[in-house]
DNA sequence: GTATTTAACTTGTATAGACAAGATGTTACT
DNA sequence: AGTAACATCTTGTCTATACAAGTTAAATAC
Protein backbone atom coordinates (compact mmCIF):
# COMPACT_ATOMS: atom_id res chain seq x y z
CA UNK A 1 0.00 0.00 0.00
CA UNK A 2 2.44 2.67 -1.08
CA UNK A 3 -0.40 4.49 -2.81
CA UNK A 4 -1.14 6.82 0.06
CA UNK A 5 2.51 7.82 0.35
CA UNK A 6 2.64 8.30 -3.39
CA UNK A 7 -0.45 10.47 -3.30
CA UNK A 8 0.96 12.61 -0.52
CA UNK A 9 4.38 13.08 -1.98
CA UNK A 10 3.23 13.79 -5.52
CA UNK A 11 0.14 15.79 -4.74
CA UNK A 12 2.19 18.06 -2.50
CA UNK A 13 4.08 19.21 -5.55
CA UNK A 14 0.99 19.50 -7.72
CA UNK A 15 -1.18 21.60 -5.45
CA UNK A 16 -3.44 24.11 -7.08
CA UNK A 17 -1.79 26.14 -9.77
CA UNK A 18 -2.95 27.79 -12.95
CA UNK A 19 -0.65 25.58 -15.06
CA UNK A 20 -2.15 22.81 -17.18
CA UNK A 21 -2.49 19.46 -15.44
CA UNK A 22 0.01 17.63 -17.62
CA UNK A 23 2.59 20.29 -16.78
CA UNK A 24 1.97 19.87 -13.09
CA UNK A 25 2.36 16.13 -13.43
CA UNK A 26 5.63 16.71 -15.27
CA UNK A 27 6.75 19.08 -12.56
CA UNK A 28 5.87 16.68 -9.77
CA UNK A 29 7.83 13.87 -11.38
CA UNK A 30 10.84 15.87 -12.45
CA UNK A 31 11.04 17.33 -8.95
CA UNK A 32 11.33 13.80 -7.61
CA UNK A 33 14.11 13.12 -10.08
CA UNK A 34 15.92 16.41 -9.55
CA UNK A 35 15.83 16.01 -5.78
CA UNK A 36 17.30 12.54 -6.22
CA UNK A 37 14.43 11.09 -4.27
CA UNK A 38 13.96 8.91 -7.32
CA UNK A 39 17.33 7.67 -8.50
CA UNK A 40 18.56 6.69 -11.98
CA UNK A 41 17.37 3.28 -13.20
CA UNK A 42 14.79 3.29 -10.46
CA UNK A 43 11.27 2.44 -11.45
CA UNK A 44 8.64 5.14 -11.73
CA UNK A 45 5.00 4.34 -10.89
CA UNK A 46 3.08 2.95 -13.85
CA UNK A 47 0.57 5.07 -15.71
CA UNK A 48 -2.26 3.21 -14.02
CA UNK A 49 -0.80 3.88 -10.58
CA UNK A 50 -0.32 7.55 -11.34
CA UNK A 51 -3.87 7.79 -12.64
CA UNK A 52 -5.20 6.39 -9.37
CA UNK A 53 -2.82 8.45 -7.23
CA UNK A 54 -3.32 11.78 -8.96
CA UNK A 55 -6.90 11.45 -10.09
CA UNK A 56 -6.25 12.47 -13.67
CA UNK A 57 -6.87 10.62 -16.90
CA UNK A 58 -4.38 8.20 -18.37
CA UNK A 59 -3.86 10.28 -21.52
CA UNK A 60 -2.75 13.17 -19.37
CA UNK A 61 -0.30 11.05 -17.42
CA UNK A 62 0.86 9.52 -20.69
CA UNK A 63 1.60 12.91 -22.17
CA UNK A 64 3.59 13.96 -19.13
CA UNK A 65 5.65 10.77 -19.16
CA UNK A 66 6.11 10.90 -22.92
CA UNK A 67 7.42 14.45 -22.86
CA UNK A 68 9.72 13.78 -19.93
CA UNK A 69 11.08 10.85 -21.93
CA UNK A 70 11.68 13.10 -24.92
CA UNK A 71 13.48 15.51 -22.60
CA UNK A 72 15.79 12.77 -21.39
CA UNK A 73 14.50 12.65 -17.83
CA UNK A 74 12.88 9.24 -18.11
CA UNK A 75 13.23 6.10 -20.17
CA UNK A 76 10.34 3.87 -21.11
CA UNK A 77 10.08 0.36 -22.44
CA UNK A 78 6.85 -1.01 -23.70
CA UNK A 79 5.64 -3.92 -21.62
CA UNK A 80 8.17 -3.29 -18.87
CA UNK A 81 7.84 0.11 -17.32
CA UNK A 82 9.13 3.63 -16.90
CA UNK A 83 12.46 4.37 -15.28
CA UNK A 84 14.53 7.37 -14.27
CA UNK A 85 17.10 7.93 -17.02
CA UNK A 86 20.76 7.62 -16.05
CA UNK A 87 22.57 10.93 -15.88
CA UNK A 88 23.72 11.76 -19.35
CA UNK A 89 27.06 13.05 -20.40
CA UNK A 90 26.47 16.73 -20.32
CA UNK A 91 25.42 18.00 -23.66
CA UNK A 92 24.55 21.47 -24.63
CA UNK A 93 22.73 23.25 -27.38
CA UNK A 94 25.04 25.71 -28.99
CA UNK A 95 24.61 28.13 -31.80
CA UNK A 96 27.03 28.28 -34.63
CA UNK A 97 26.92 31.30 -36.85
CA UNK A 98 28.12 31.67 -40.36
CA UNK A 99 30.68 34.38 -40.68
CA UNK A 100 28.78 36.75 -42.96
CA UNK A 101 25.77 36.77 -40.65
CA UNK A 102 28.08 37.17 -37.71
CA UNK A 103 29.72 40.21 -39.18
CA UNK A 104 26.53 41.92 -40.28
CA UNK A 105 25.02 41.16 -36.88
CA UNK A 106 27.81 43.29 -35.45
CA UNK A 107 26.78 46.04 -37.83
CA UNK A 108 29.90 45.69 -39.94
CA UNK A 109 30.45 45.24 -43.63
CA UNK A 110 31.41 41.84 -44.94
CA UNK A 111 33.08 41.00 -48.20
CA UNK A 112 35.05 38.09 -49.48
CA UNK A 113 38.00 37.66 -51.79
CA UNK A 114 38.26 34.48 -53.84
CA UNK A 115 41.87 33.34 -53.98
CA UNK A 116 41.18 30.06 -55.73
CA UNK A 117 38.21 28.20 -57.19
CA UNK A 118 38.71 25.16 -59.35
CA UNK A 119 37.68 21.57 -59.85
CA UNK A 120 39.71 18.40 -59.85
CA UNK A 121 39.96 14.84 -58.66
CA UNK A 122 39.99 14.04 -54.97
CA UNK A 123 43.32 13.22 -53.45
CA UNK A 124 43.40 10.35 -50.98
CA UNK A 125 43.21 12.81 -48.11
CA UNK A 126 40.33 14.75 -49.62
CA UNK A 127 38.51 11.52 -50.44
CA UNK A 128 38.83 10.49 -46.79
CA UNK A 129 37.43 13.79 -45.62
CA UNK A 130 34.44 13.59 -47.95
CA UNK A 131 33.86 9.87 -47.63
CA UNK A 132 34.18 9.28 -51.38
CA UNK A 133 36.65 7.35 -53.57
CA UNK A 134 40.01 8.75 -54.47
CA UNK A 135 39.77 10.44 -57.86
CA UNK A 136 36.10 11.42 -57.55
CA UNK A 137 35.22 14.87 -58.82
CA UNK A 138 35.59 17.65 -56.26
CA UNK A 139 35.68 21.42 -56.16
CA UNK A 140 38.21 23.37 -54.17
CA UNK A 141 37.92 26.94 -53.03
CA UNK A 142 40.03 29.29 -50.98
CA UNK A 143 38.54 32.52 -49.70
CA UNK A 144 39.42 35.27 -47.31
CA UNK A 145 36.58 36.98 -45.45
CA UNK A 146 36.87 40.65 -44.55
CA UNK A 147 35.17 42.64 -41.84
CA UNK A 148 35.28 46.32 -42.71
CA UNK A 149 38.14 45.62 -45.12
CA UNK A 150 40.16 43.84 -42.44
CA UNK A 151 40.84 40.15 -43.10
CA UNK A 152 39.28 38.04 -40.37
CA UNK A 153 39.04 34.50 -41.67
CA UNK A 154 40.57 32.22 -44.25
CA UNK A 155 38.28 29.53 -45.59
CA UNK A 156 39.69 26.52 -47.40
CA UNK A 157 37.08 24.12 -48.70
CA UNK A 158 36.65 20.87 -50.58
CA UNK A 159 33.21 20.14 -52.00
CA UNK A 160 31.68 16.89 -53.19
CA UNK A 161 30.95 17.65 -56.85
CA UNK A 162 28.20 15.04 -57.05
CA UNK A 163 26.16 16.79 -54.39
CA UNK A 164 26.77 20.37 -55.54
CA UNK A 165 27.64 20.18 -59.24
CA UNK A 166 27.23 23.91 -59.81
CA UNK A 167 29.52 25.00 -57.00
CA UNK A 168 32.26 26.32 -59.27
CA UNK A 169 29.86 28.61 -61.12
CA UNK A 170 28.86 30.59 -58.06
CA UNK A 171 29.99 34.10 -57.27
CA UNK A 172 31.31 33.85 -53.75
CA UNK A 173 31.69 37.58 -53.40
CA UNK A 174 27.88 37.79 -53.19
CA UNK A 175 26.98 34.56 -51.41
CA UNK A 176 29.11 32.64 -48.94
CA UNK A 177 29.96 29.05 -49.81
CA UNK A 178 28.26 27.98 -46.62
CA UNK A 179 25.04 29.74 -47.52
CA UNK A 180 25.10 28.43 -51.11
CA UNK A 181 25.80 24.86 -50.09
CA UNK A 182 23.13 24.96 -47.45
CA UNK A 183 20.52 25.93 -49.97
CA UNK A 184 21.81 23.46 -52.55
CA UNK A 185 21.88 20.59 -50.08
CA UNK A 186 20.33 21.40 -46.70
CA UNK A 187 22.63 20.55 -43.82
CA UNK A 188 21.45 17.76 -41.60
CA UNK A 189 24.52 17.04 -39.52
CA UNK A 190 27.78 18.66 -38.71
CA UNK A 191 31.10 17.88 -37.13
CA UNK A 192 33.50 20.47 -35.81
CA UNK A 193 37.08 20.09 -34.73
CA UNK A 194 38.37 23.19 -33.02
CA UNK A 195 42.02 23.70 -32.25
CA UNK A 196 44.65 26.33 -31.84
CA UNK A 197 47.34 26.45 -34.51
CA UNK A 198 50.18 28.63 -35.59
CA UNK A 199 49.56 29.70 -39.18
CA UNK A 200 52.14 29.19 -41.90
CA UNK A 201 53.99 32.23 -43.11
CA UNK A 202 51.88 32.28 -46.25
CA UNK A 203 48.61 32.08 -44.30
CA UNK A 204 49.75 34.79 -41.91
CA UNK A 205 50.47 37.01 -44.87
CA UNK A 206 47.08 36.38 -46.47
CA UNK A 207 45.42 37.29 -43.17
CA UNK A 208 47.53 40.40 -42.77
CA UNK A 209 49.24 39.20 -39.62
CA UNK A 210 52.62 40.65 -38.87
CA UNK A 211 53.85 37.88 -36.62
CA UNK A 212 52.72 34.30 -36.32
CA UNK A 213 49.90 34.88 -33.84
CA UNK A 214 47.88 31.95 -32.60
CA UNK A 215 44.86 31.23 -34.79
CA UNK A 216 41.67 29.41 -34.07
CA UNK A 217 41.20 26.66 -36.62
CA UNK A 218 37.84 25.01 -37.15
CA UNK A 219 37.53 21.96 -39.34
CA UNK A 220 33.91 21.60 -40.24
CA UNK A 221 32.34 18.75 -42.15
CA UNK A 222 28.70 18.94 -43.06
CA UNK A 223 26.32 16.18 -44.04
CA UNK A 224 23.16 16.26 -46.09
CA UNK A 225 21.42 13.03 -45.31
CA UNK A 226 24.04 10.31 -45.68
CA UNK A 227 26.36 12.29 -47.91
CA UNK A 228 29.20 14.50 -46.86
CA UNK A 229 28.71 17.75 -48.71
CA UNK A 230 31.86 19.58 -47.87
CA UNK A 231 34.86 19.75 -45.64
CA UNK A 232 36.08 23.19 -44.66
CA UNK A 233 39.02 24.56 -42.75
CA UNK A 234 38.41 27.95 -41.19
CA UNK A 235 41.36 29.90 -39.87
CA UNK A 236 40.74 32.97 -37.72
CA UNK A 237 43.31 35.06 -35.89
CA UNK A 238 42.14 36.28 -32.54
CA UNK A 239 38.68 35.08 -33.26
CA UNK A 240 36.46 33.85 -30.49
CA UNK A 241 34.02 31.02 -30.91
CA UNK A 242 31.10 31.62 -28.66
CA UNK A 243 29.15 28.65 -27.44
CA UNK A 244 26.07 29.04 -25.32
CA UNK A 245 23.94 26.27 -24.09
CA UNK A 246 21.71 24.88 -21.47
CA UNK A 247 22.72 21.55 -20.09
CA UNK A 248 20.42 18.60 -19.91
CA UNK A 249 19.79 17.66 -16.29
CA UNK B 1 -11.97 23.86 -52.77
CA UNK B 2 -8.30 23.15 -52.16
CA UNK B 3 -9.25 20.13 -50.14
CA UNK B 4 -8.94 17.66 -52.97
CA UNK B 5 -5.48 18.92 -53.86
CA UNK B 6 -4.55 18.80 -50.20
CA UNK B 7 -5.79 15.25 -49.91
CA UNK B 8 -3.84 14.16 -52.97
CA UNK B 9 -0.60 15.82 -52.03
CA UNK B 10 -0.62 14.76 -48.42
CA UNK B 11 -2.09 11.31 -48.81
CA UNK B 12 0.56 10.53 -51.40
CA UNK B 13 3.19 10.83 -48.71
CA UNK B 14 1.17 8.96 -46.12
CA UNK B 15 0.29 5.87 -48.13
CA UNK B 16 0.16 2.58 -46.32
CA UNK B 17 3.03 2.05 -43.96
CA UNK B 18 3.47 0.19 -40.71
CA UNK B 19 4.40 3.41 -38.90
CA UNK B 20 1.92 4.95 -36.45
CA UNK B 21 -0.52 7.39 -37.97
CA UNK B 22 0.76 10.45 -36.13
CA UNK B 23 4.24 9.69 -37.45
CA UNK B 24 2.96 9.47 -40.99
CA UNK B 25 1.17 12.78 -40.54
CA UNK B 26 4.41 14.29 -39.25
CA UNK B 27 6.27 12.83 -42.19
CA UNK B 28 3.78 14.15 -44.72
CA UNK B 29 3.98 17.65 -43.32
CA UNK B 30 7.72 17.80 -42.78
CA UNK B 31 8.20 16.54 -46.34
CA UNK B 32 6.20 19.52 -47.57
CA UNK B 33 8.41 21.80 -45.52
CA UNK B 34 11.68 20.14 -46.44
CA UNK B 35 10.82 20.20 -50.15
CA UNK B 36 10.07 23.90 -49.78
CA UNK B 37 6.62 23.32 -51.23
CA UNK B 38 5.46 25.00 -48.04
CA UNK B 39 7.63 28.00 -47.33
CA UNK B 40 8.57 29.71 -44.06
CA UNK B 41 5.82 31.85 -42.52
CA UNK B 42 3.35 30.21 -44.84
CA UNK B 43 0.20 28.94 -43.29
CA UNK B 44 -0.33 25.25 -42.72
CA UNK B 45 -3.84 23.77 -42.96
CA UNK B 46 -5.73 23.97 -39.70
CA UNK B 47 -6.27 20.90 -37.57
CA UNK B 48 -9.88 20.71 -38.74
CA UNK B 49 -8.81 20.80 -42.38
CA UNK B 50 -6.20 18.11 -41.85
CA UNK B 51 -8.74 15.98 -40.04
CA UNK B 52 -11.08 16.18 -43.02
CA UNK B 53 -8.32 15.74 -45.58
CA UNK B 54 -6.55 12.83 -43.92
CA UNK B 55 -9.46 11.10 -42.25
CA UNK B 56 -7.83 10.84 -38.85
CA UNK B 57 -8.92 12.18 -35.50
CA UNK B 58 -8.08 15.65 -34.35
CA UNK B 59 -6.03 14.43 -31.39
CA UNK B 60 -3.78 12.58 -33.78
CA UNK B 61 -3.30 15.61 -35.99
CA UNK B 62 -2.76 17.70 -32.88
CA UNK B 63 -0.01 15.42 -31.66
CA UNK B 64 1.76 15.55 -35.02
CA UNK B 65 1.59 19.35 -35.15
CA UNK B 66 2.59 19.71 -31.52
CA UNK B 67 5.66 17.54 -31.93
CA UNK B 68 6.70 19.27 -35.15
CA UNK B 69 6.41 22.54 -33.25
CA UNK B 70 8.64 21.21 -30.49
CA UNK B 71 11.11 20.15 -33.15
CA UNK B 72 11.21 23.65 -34.59
CA UNK B 73 9.59 22.81 -37.90
CA UNK B 74 6.36 24.69 -37.23
CA UNK B 75 5.15 27.57 -35.13
CA UNK B 76 1.70 27.77 -33.67
CA UNK B 77 -0.34 30.55 -32.17
CA UNK B 78 -3.52 29.90 -30.35
CA UNK B 79 -6.47 31.45 -32.07
CA UNK B 80 -4.49 32.23 -35.21
CA UNK B 81 -3.04 29.17 -36.85
CA UNK B 82 -0.03 27.03 -37.62
CA UNK B 83 2.84 28.24 -39.77
CA UNK B 84 6.06 26.93 -41.21
CA UNK B 85 8.84 28.11 -38.91
CA UNK B 86 11.41 30.47 -40.40
CA UNK B 87 14.77 28.90 -40.97
CA UNK B 88 16.63 29.11 -37.72
CA UNK B 89 20.17 30.13 -37.21
CA UNK B 90 21.80 26.79 -37.38
CA UNK B 91 22.20 25.30 -33.99
CA UNK B 92 23.73 22.05 -33.10
CA UNK B 93 23.77 19.68 -30.21
CA UNK B 94 27.29 19.24 -29.04
CA UNK B 95 28.79 17.18 -26.32
CA UNK B 96 31.15 18.71 -23.85
CA UNK B 97 33.24 16.36 -21.83
CA UNK B 98 35.07 16.98 -18.63
CA UNK B 99 38.75 16.35 -18.96
CA UNK B 100 39.07 13.46 -16.52
CA UNK B 101 36.32 11.50 -18.27
CA UNK B 102 37.86 12.40 -21.58
CA UNK B 103 41.22 11.03 -20.59
CA UNK B 104 39.91 7.84 -19.05
CA UNK B 105 37.69 7.33 -22.09
CA UNK B 106 40.91 7.20 -24.10
CA UNK B 107 42.14 4.52 -21.73
CA UNK B 108 44.77 6.78 -20.20
CA UNK B 109 45.56 7.69 -16.63
CA UNK B 110 44.53 11.07 -15.31
CA UNK B 111 45.88 12.92 -12.36
CA UNK B 112 45.90 16.53 -11.26
CA UNK B 113 48.33 18.77 -9.50
CA UNK B 114 46.98 21.58 -7.34
CA UNK B 115 49.15 24.66 -7.77
CA UNK B 116 46.96 26.97 -5.76
CA UNK B 117 43.77 26.79 -3.72
CA UNK B 118 42.70 29.66 -1.53
CA UNK B 119 39.85 31.98 -0.70
CA UNK B 120 39.55 35.71 -0.89
CA UNK B 121 37.42 38.64 -1.92
CA UNK B 122 36.34 39.06 -5.51
CA UNK B 123 38.21 41.61 -7.56
CA UNK B 124 36.14 43.79 -9.84
CA UNK B 125 36.96 41.53 -12.75
CA UNK B 126 36.11 38.35 -10.86
CA UNK B 127 32.90 39.91 -9.59
CA UNK B 128 31.93 40.70 -13.18
CA UNK B 129 32.60 37.15 -14.25
CA UNK B 130 30.53 35.68 -11.43
CA UNK B 131 27.80 38.29 -11.46
CA UNK B 132 28.34 39.21 -7.81
CA UNK B 133 29.50 42.34 -5.99
CA UNK B 134 33.12 43.28 -5.74
CA UNK B 135 34.52 41.99 -2.47
CA UNK B 136 32.17 39.01 -2.17
CA UNK B 137 33.76 35.80 -0.94
CA UNK B 138 35.25 33.63 -3.67
CA UNK B 139 37.57 30.67 -3.96
CA UNK B 140 40.37 30.47 -6.47
CA UNK B 141 42.07 27.37 -7.70
CA UNK B 142 44.80 26.62 -10.19
CA UNK B 143 45.33 23.06 -11.38
CA UNK B 144 47.28 21.24 -14.03
CA UNK B 145 45.74 18.08 -15.45
CA UNK B 146 48.02 15.25 -16.58
CA UNK B 147 47.38 12.48 -19.07
CA UNK B 148 49.82 9.64 -18.42
CA UNK B 149 52.07 12.04 -16.51
CA UNK B 150 52.14 14.51 -19.39
CA UNK B 151 50.59 17.93 -18.67
CA UNK B 152 47.62 18.53 -20.97
CA UNK B 153 45.54 21.30 -19.46
CA UNK B 154 45.84 24.18 -17.05
CA UNK B 155 42.66 25.06 -15.20
CA UNK B 156 42.26 28.41 -13.51
CA UNK B 157 39.01 28.85 -11.67
CA UNK B 158 37.05 31.33 -9.60
CA UNK B 159 34.15 29.96 -7.56
CA UNK B 160 31.22 31.73 -5.98
CA UNK B 161 31.72 30.90 -2.28
CA UNK B 162 28.06 31.37 -1.49
CA UNK B 163 27.05 28.58 -3.85
CA UNK B 164 29.85 26.16 -3.01
CA UNK B 165 31.04 27.06 0.49
CA UNK B 166 33.04 23.86 0.93
CA UNK B 167 35.01 24.18 -2.28
CA UNK B 168 38.34 24.89 -0.59
CA UNK B 169 38.14 21.75 1.53
CA UNK B 170 38.02 19.37 -1.42
CA UNK B 171 40.86 17.17 -2.54
CA UNK B 172 41.14 17.93 -6.23
CA UNK B 173 43.60 15.15 -6.82
CA UNK B 174 40.71 12.71 -6.39
CA UNK B 175 37.77 14.66 -7.82
CA UNK B 176 37.89 17.31 -10.52
CA UNK B 177 36.55 20.75 -9.63
CA UNK B 178 34.03 20.37 -12.43
CA UNK B 179 32.70 17.10 -11.05
CA UNK B 180 32.59 18.42 -7.50
CA UNK B 181 30.83 21.63 -8.43
CA UNK B 182 28.35 19.79 -10.58
CA UNK B 183 27.31 17.62 -7.68
CA UNK B 184 27.29 20.53 -5.26
CA UNK B 185 25.21 22.73 -7.56
CA UNK B 186 23.92 20.93 -10.66
CA UNK B 187 24.73 22.79 -13.84
CA UNK B 188 21.77 24.20 -15.67
CA UNK B 189 23.40 26.48 -18.21
CA UNK B 190 26.78 27.07 -19.64
CA UNK B 191 28.67 29.59 -21.72
CA UNK B 192 31.87 28.86 -23.54
CA UNK B 193 34.25 31.25 -25.18
CA UNK B 194 36.81 29.45 -27.25
CA UNK B 195 39.85 31.17 -28.66
CA UNK B 196 43.43 30.60 -29.64
CA UNK B 197 46.05 32.25 -27.49
CA UNK B 198 49.78 32.27 -27.05
CA UNK B 199 50.56 31.25 -23.46
CA UNK B 200 52.75 33.36 -21.21
CA UNK B 201 56.20 32.06 -20.50
CA UNK B 202 55.08 30.99 -17.04
CA UNK B 203 52.07 29.10 -18.40
CA UNK B 204 54.16 27.45 -21.09
CA UNK B 205 56.55 26.27 -18.42
CA UNK B 206 53.80 24.86 -16.24
CA UNK B 207 52.47 22.96 -19.23
CA UNK B 208 55.91 21.69 -20.15
CA UNK B 209 56.02 23.48 -23.50
CA UNK B 210 59.40 24.25 -24.90
CA UNK B 211 58.33 27.07 -27.19
CA UNK B 212 55.28 29.26 -27.07
CA UNK B 213 52.99 26.99 -29.08
CA UNK B 214 49.44 28.06 -29.78
CA UNK B 215 47.02 26.96 -27.08
CA UNK B 216 43.28 26.48 -27.11
CA UNK B 217 41.71 28.56 -24.38
CA UNK B 218 38.19 27.91 -23.20
CA UNK B 219 36.50 30.30 -20.83
CA UNK B 220 33.58 28.45 -19.32
CA UNK B 221 30.99 29.93 -17.03
CA UNK B 222 28.38 27.66 -15.52
CA UNK B 223 25.05 28.50 -14.02
CA UNK B 224 22.95 26.69 -11.48
CA UNK B 225 19.53 28.22 -11.77
CA UNK B 226 20.03 31.97 -11.75
CA UNK B 227 23.40 31.90 -10.03
CA UNK B 228 26.78 31.76 -11.66
CA UNK B 229 28.64 28.99 -9.91
CA UNK B 230 32.06 29.34 -11.38
CA UNK B 231 34.15 30.85 -14.10
CA UNK B 232 36.98 28.76 -15.43
CA UNK B 233 39.79 29.30 -17.88
CA UNK B 234 41.07 26.12 -19.48
CA UNK B 235 44.32 26.25 -21.40
CA UNK B 236 45.29 23.28 -23.55
CA UNK B 237 48.27 23.04 -25.90
CA UNK B 238 47.53 21.16 -29.08
CA UNK B 239 44.22 20.11 -27.71
CA UNK B 240 41.26 19.61 -30.01
CA UNK B 241 37.74 20.44 -29.04
CA UNK B 242 35.43 18.08 -30.80
CA UNK B 243 31.92 19.21 -31.49
CA UNK B 244 29.36 16.94 -33.08
CA UNK B 245 25.83 17.78 -33.76
CA UNK B 246 22.82 17.46 -35.93
CA UNK B 247 21.47 20.67 -37.27
CA UNK B 248 17.90 21.73 -37.00
CA UNK B 249 16.38 22.03 -40.47
C1' DG C 1 -18.85 56.61 -38.66
C1' DT C 2 -17.49 54.54 -34.35
C1' DA C 3 -17.52 51.60 -30.67
C1' DT C 4 -19.23 47.36 -28.81
C1' DT C 5 -20.89 42.93 -29.01
C1' DT C 6 -21.21 38.72 -31.14
C1' DA C 7 -20.04 34.81 -33.93
C1' DA C 8 -16.81 31.89 -35.98
C1' DC C 9 -12.57 29.86 -36.20
C1' DT C 10 -8.22 28.81 -34.31
C1' DT C 11 -5.17 26.14 -31.02
C1' DG C 12 -4.74 24.05 -26.11
C1' DT C 13 -6.08 20.85 -22.94
C1' DA C 14 -8.65 17.06 -20.60
C1' DT C 15 -11.36 12.87 -20.49
C1' DA C 16 -13.14 8.03 -21.15
C1' DG C 17 -12.91 4.19 -23.75
C1' DA C 18 -10.79 0.99 -26.82
C1' DC C 19 -7.46 -1.98 -28.89
C1' DA C 20 -2.50 -3.12 -30.14
C1' DA C 21 1.87 -4.82 -28.81
C1' DG C 22 5.74 -6.08 -25.85
C1' DA C 23 7.23 -8.46 -21.54
C1' DT C 24 6.66 -11.58 -17.82
C1' DG C 25 5.12 -14.91 -14.95
C1' DT C 26 1.70 -18.66 -14.17
C1' DT C 27 -0.79 -22.53 -15.29
C1' DA C 28 -1.81 -26.65 -17.67
C1' DC C 29 -0.32 -30.23 -20.44
C1' DT C 30 2.70 -33.72 -22.19
C1' DA D 1 11.22 -31.58 -16.26
C1' DG D 2 10.19 -29.28 -20.17
C1' DT D 3 6.96 -26.85 -23.08
C1' DA D 4 3.15 -24.51 -24.68
C1' DA D 5 -0.83 -21.79 -23.84
C1' DC D 6 -2.72 -18.32 -21.14
C1' DA D 7 -3.43 -14.36 -18.12
C1' DT D 8 -1.81 -10.11 -16.71
C1' DC D 9 0.66 -6.07 -16.58
C1' DT D 10 3.07 -2.71 -19.03
C1' DT D 11 3.47 1.12 -22.59
C1' DG D 12 1.80 2.83 -27.37
C1' DT D 13 -1.64 4.57 -30.11
C1' DC D 14 -6.22 6.12 -31.83
C1' DT D 15 -10.78 7.88 -31.40
C1' DA D 16 -14.80 10.88 -30.19
C1' DT D 17 -16.22 14.36 -27.35
C1' DA D 18 -15.94 18.35 -24.61
C1' DC D 19 -14.69 22.72 -23.05
C1' DA D 20 -11.26 26.60 -22.47
C1' DA D 21 -8.91 30.40 -24.38
C1' DG D 22 -7.00 33.45 -27.91
C1' DT D 23 -7.81 35.89 -32.37
C1' DT D 24 -10.27 37.90 -36.02
C1' DA D 25 -13.86 39.68 -38.55
C1' DA D 26 -18.55 40.52 -39.10
C1' DA D 27 -22.78 42.20 -37.20
C1' DT D 28 -25.00 45.31 -34.24
C1' DA D 29 -26.01 49.35 -31.45
C1' DC D 30 -25.27 53.99 -30.74
Short mmCIF file of N, CA and C in Angstrom, two decimals, chain A residues 8 21 27 29 32 39 43 50 82 93 97 101 114 119 132 134 167 169 171 217 233 245:
data_model
loop_
_atom_site.label_atom_id
_atom_site.label_comp_id
_atom_site.label_asym_id
_atom_site.label_seq_id
_atom_site.Cartn_x
_atom_site.Cartn_y
_atom_site.Cartn_z
N UNK A 8 0.45 11.49 -1.32
CA UNK A 8 0.96 12.61 -0.52
C UNK A 8 2.13 13.29 -1.20
N UNK A 21 -2.69 20.64 -16.29
CA UNK A 21 -2.49 19.46 -15.44
C UNK A 21 -1.26 18.68 -15.87
N UNK A 27 5.99 18.41 -13.62
CA UNK A 27 6.75 19.08 -12.56
C UNK A 27 6.91 18.19 -11.34
N UNK A 29 6.90 14.98 -11.15
CA UNK A 29 7.83 13.87 -11.38
C UNK A 29 9.27 14.36 -11.51
N UNK A 32 10.87 15.02 -8.27
CA UNK A 32 11.33 13.80 -7.61
C UNK A 32 12.70 13.38 -8.16
N UNK A 39 15.98 7.75 -7.96
CA UNK A 39 17.33 7.67 -8.50
C UNK A 39 17.35 7.04 -9.89
N UNK A 43 12.55 2.51 -10.77
CA UNK A 43 11.27 2.44 -11.45
C UNK A 43 10.34 3.57 -11.02
N UNK A 50 -0.28 6.10 -11.39
CA UNK A 50 -0.32 7.55 -11.34
C UNK A 50 -1.75 8.06 -11.54
N UNK A 82 8.49 2.34 -16.73
CA UNK A 82 9.13 3.63 -16.90
C UNK A 82 10.19 3.79 -15.82
N UNK A 93 23.20 22.76 -26.09
CA UNK A 93 22.73 23.25 -27.38
C UNK A 93 23.44 24.55 -27.68
N UNK A 97 27.30 30.30 -35.86
CA UNK A 97 26.92 31.30 -36.85
C UNK A 97 27.81 31.20 -38.06
N UNK A 101 26.82 36.36 -41.56
CA UNK A 101 25.77 36.77 -40.65
C UNK A 101 26.35 37.38 -39.38
N UNK A 114 38.06 35.86 -53.41
CA UNK A 114 38.26 34.48 -53.84
C UNK A 114 39.70 34.32 -54.32
N UNK A 119 38.18 22.93 -60.05
CA UNK A 119 37.68 21.57 -59.85
C UNK A 119 38.82 20.60 -60.12
N UNK A 132 34.37 9.75 -50.00
CA UNK A 132 34.18 9.28 -51.38
C UNK A 132 35.45 8.55 -51.81
N UNK A 134 38.91 7.93 -53.94
CA UNK A 134 40.01 8.75 -54.47
C UNK A 134 39.80 8.93 -55.98
N UNK A 167 28.79 24.21 -57.99
CA UNK A 167 29.52 25.00 -57.00
C UNK A 167 30.49 25.98 -57.65
N UNK A 169 30.42 27.51 -60.32
CA UNK A 169 29.86 28.61 -61.12
C UNK A 169 29.30 29.73 -60.25
N UNK A 171 29.20 32.90 -57.55
CA UNK A 171 29.99 34.10 -57.27
C UNK A 171 30.07 34.28 -55.76
N UNK A 217 41.50 27.40 -35.40
CA UNK A 217 41.20 26.66 -36.62
C UNK A 217 40.00 25.76 -36.38
N UNK A 233 38.05 24.21 -43.79
CA UNK A 233 39.02 24.56 -42.75
C UNK A 233 38.99 26.06 -42.61
N UNK A 245 24.73 27.48 -24.13
CA UNK A 245 23.94 26.27 -24.09
C UNK A 245 23.37 25.98 -22.74
#
